[in-house]
C-alpha cells in the first residue's frame, strides 16, 4: 500500500490525495474481505463470482494506479481487461442469486 504511494510524483500530489488514497485502499480491502467471507459462508457459484469479481476489480484498480500515476501506459491494457472481466462476473453474480437456507425451509428433509 505505502510502496505505491511513495512512488507517486510530486505533480500528482494534491491536497486531498492522501485521505482519498487511504480511503479507497481501505474500502477495497473491506470489499475483498466481505467477498471472501461471503464465499466461505455460502460456497456457491454466485459467491465465487462475487469473489472473483472483487479480486479482479482490485487488480484492475492497481493497474490503473500504476498506469496513470506512474505513467507506465502498458498497464492500461490489463486494467481494461480485468475491469471488463470483473463486470461480466458481477453480471453472473446478479443472474445467479445466493441460495440461503431461509429460502429453502419448505424443501428440507428431517
Short mmCIF file of C-alpha atoms in Angstrom, two decimals:
data_model
loop_
_atom_site.label_atom_id
_atom_site.label_comp_id
_atom_site.label_asym_id
_atom_site.label_seq_id
_atom_site.Cartn_x
_atom_site.Cartn_y
_atom_site.Cartn_z
CA UNK A 1 0.00 0.00 0.00
CA UNK A 2 2.64 2.54 1.00
CA UNK A 3 5.10 1.41 -1.67
CA UNK A 4 2.78 2.63 -4.43
CA UNK A 5 2.05 5.83 -2.52
CA UNK A 6 5.74 6.74 -2.20
CA UNK A 7 6.27 6.25 -5.95
CA UNK A 8 3.72 8.93 -6.94
CA UNK A 9 5.42 12.00 -8.44
CA UNK A 10 5.00 15.38 -6.75
CA UNK A 11 2.94 16.68 -9.69
CA UNK A 12 0.07 14.33 -8.78
CA UNK A 13 0.06 15.02 -5.04
CA UNK A 14 -2.79 17.42 -4.38
CA UNK A 15 -4.25 18.47 -1.02
CA UNK A 16 -6.66 15.58 -0.53
CA UNK A 17 -4.64 12.85 -2.22
CA UNK A 18 -3.56 11.09 0.98
CA UNK A 19 -7.06 10.77 2.53
CA UNK A 20 -8.55 9.78 -0.84
CA UNK A 21 -5.84 7.17 -1.40
CA UNK A 22 -6.17 5.74 2.11
CA UNK A 23 -9.98 5.71 1.94
CA UNK A 24 -10.04 3.95 -1.41
CA UNK A 25 -7.44 1.42 -0.26
CA UNK A 26 -9.35 0.64 2.94
CA UNK A 27 -12.66 0.33 1.07
CA UNK A 28 -11.06 -2.03 -1.44
CA UNK A 29 -9.66 -4.22 1.34
CA UNK A 30 -13.05 -4.28 3.10
CA UNK A 31 -14.81 -5.23 -0.16
CA UNK A 32 -12.39 -8.11 -0.76
CA UNK A 33 -12.82 -9.22 2.87
CA UNK A 34 -16.61 -9.22 2.53
CA UNK A 35 -16.38 -11.22 -0.70
CA UNK A 36 -14.10 -13.79 0.95
CA UNK A 37 -16.48 -14.06 3.90
CA UNK A 38 -19.46 -14.45 1.57
CA UNK A 39 -17.65 -17.18 -0.35
CA UNK A 40 -16.76 -19.02 2.86
CA UNK A 41 -20.30 -18.78 4.18
CA UNK A 42 -22.38 -19.70 1.13
CA UNK A 43 -19.93 -21.69 -1.00
CA UNK A 44 -21.90 -21.44 -4.25
CA UNK A 45 -21.25 -20.35 -7.81
CA UNK A 46 -22.69 -16.91 -7.13
CA UNK A 47 -20.37 -16.30 -4.18
CA UNK A 48 -17.42 -17.45 -6.27
CA UNK A 49 -18.44 -14.97 -8.99
CA UNK A 50 -18.56 -12.19 -6.40
CA UNK A 51 -15.15 -13.15 -5.01
CA UNK A 52 -13.51 -13.26 -8.42
CA UNK A 53 -15.19 -10.01 -9.47
CA UNK A 54 -13.88 -8.16 -6.41
CA UNK A 55 -10.38 -9.59 -6.79
CA UNK A 56 -10.26 -8.66 -10.47
CA UNK A 57 -11.66 -5.20 -9.69
CA UNK A 58 -8.95 -4.66 -7.07
CA UNK A 59 -6.26 -5.80 -9.53
CA UNK A 60 -7.77 -3.51 -12.15
CA UNK A 61 -7.53 -0.57 -9.75
CA UNK A 62 -3.88 -1.35 -9.00
CA UNK A 63 -3.10 -1.50 -12.72
CA UNK A 64 -4.89 1.81 -13.32
CA UNK A 65 -2.97 3.42 -10.46
CA UNK A 66 0.33 2.27 -11.96
CA UNK A 67 -0.66 3.35 -15.46
CA UNK A 68 -1.98 6.79 -14.52
CA UNK A 69 0.14 7.98 -11.61
CA UNK A 70 3.42 6.29 -12.52
CA UNK A 71 2.91 6.99 -16.25
CA UNK A 72 3.50 3.44 -17.47
CA UNK A 73 0.94 3.23 -20.23
CA UNK A 74 1.26 -0.52 -20.88
CA UNK A 75 -0.67 -1.13 -17.64
CA UNK A 76 -3.83 0.29 -19.21
CA UNK A 77 -4.30 -2.96 -21.16
CA UNK A 78 -4.58 -5.31 -18.16
CA UNK A 79 -6.64 -2.63 -16.39
CA UNK A 80 -9.28 -2.62 -19.14
CA UNK A 81 -9.25 -6.43 -19.48
CA UNK A 82 -9.64 -7.03 -15.73
CA UNK A 83 -12.29 -4.33 -15.45
CA UNK A 84 -14.43 -5.77 -18.25
CA UNK A 85 -13.96 -9.31 -16.94
CA UNK A 86 -14.96 -8.27 -13.42
CA UNK A 87 -18.09 -6.53 -14.76
CA UNK A 88 -19.04 -9.77 -16.51
CA UNK A 89 -18.57 -11.67 -13.24
CA UNK A 90 -20.75 -9.13 -11.43
CA UNK A 91 -23.46 -9.77 -14.03
CA UNK A 92 -23.13 -13.52 -13.41
CA UNK A 93 -23.43 -12.87 -9.67
CA UNK A 94 -26.57 -10.83 -10.30
CA UNK A 95 -28.12 -13.54 -12.51
CA UNK A 96 -27.36 -16.39 -10.05
CA UNK A 97 -28.72 -15.34 -6.63
CA UNK A 98 -27.25 -16.71 -3.43
CA UNK A 99 -29.11 -19.72 -2.12
CA UNK A 100 -29.64 -19.36 1.59
CA UNK A 101 -31.24 -21.80 3.95
CA UNK A 102 -34.01 -19.31 4.77
CA UNK A 103 -35.38 -19.54 1.21
CA UNK A 104 -35.49 -23.33 1.21
CA UNK A 105 -37.13 -24.07 4.57
CA UNK A 106 -40.04 -25.94 2.98
CA UNK A 107 -37.75 -28.22 0.96
CA UNK A 108 -35.76 -29.60 3.90
CA UNK A 109 -35.87 -33.22 4.88
CA UNK A 110 -35.97 -34.08 8.56
#
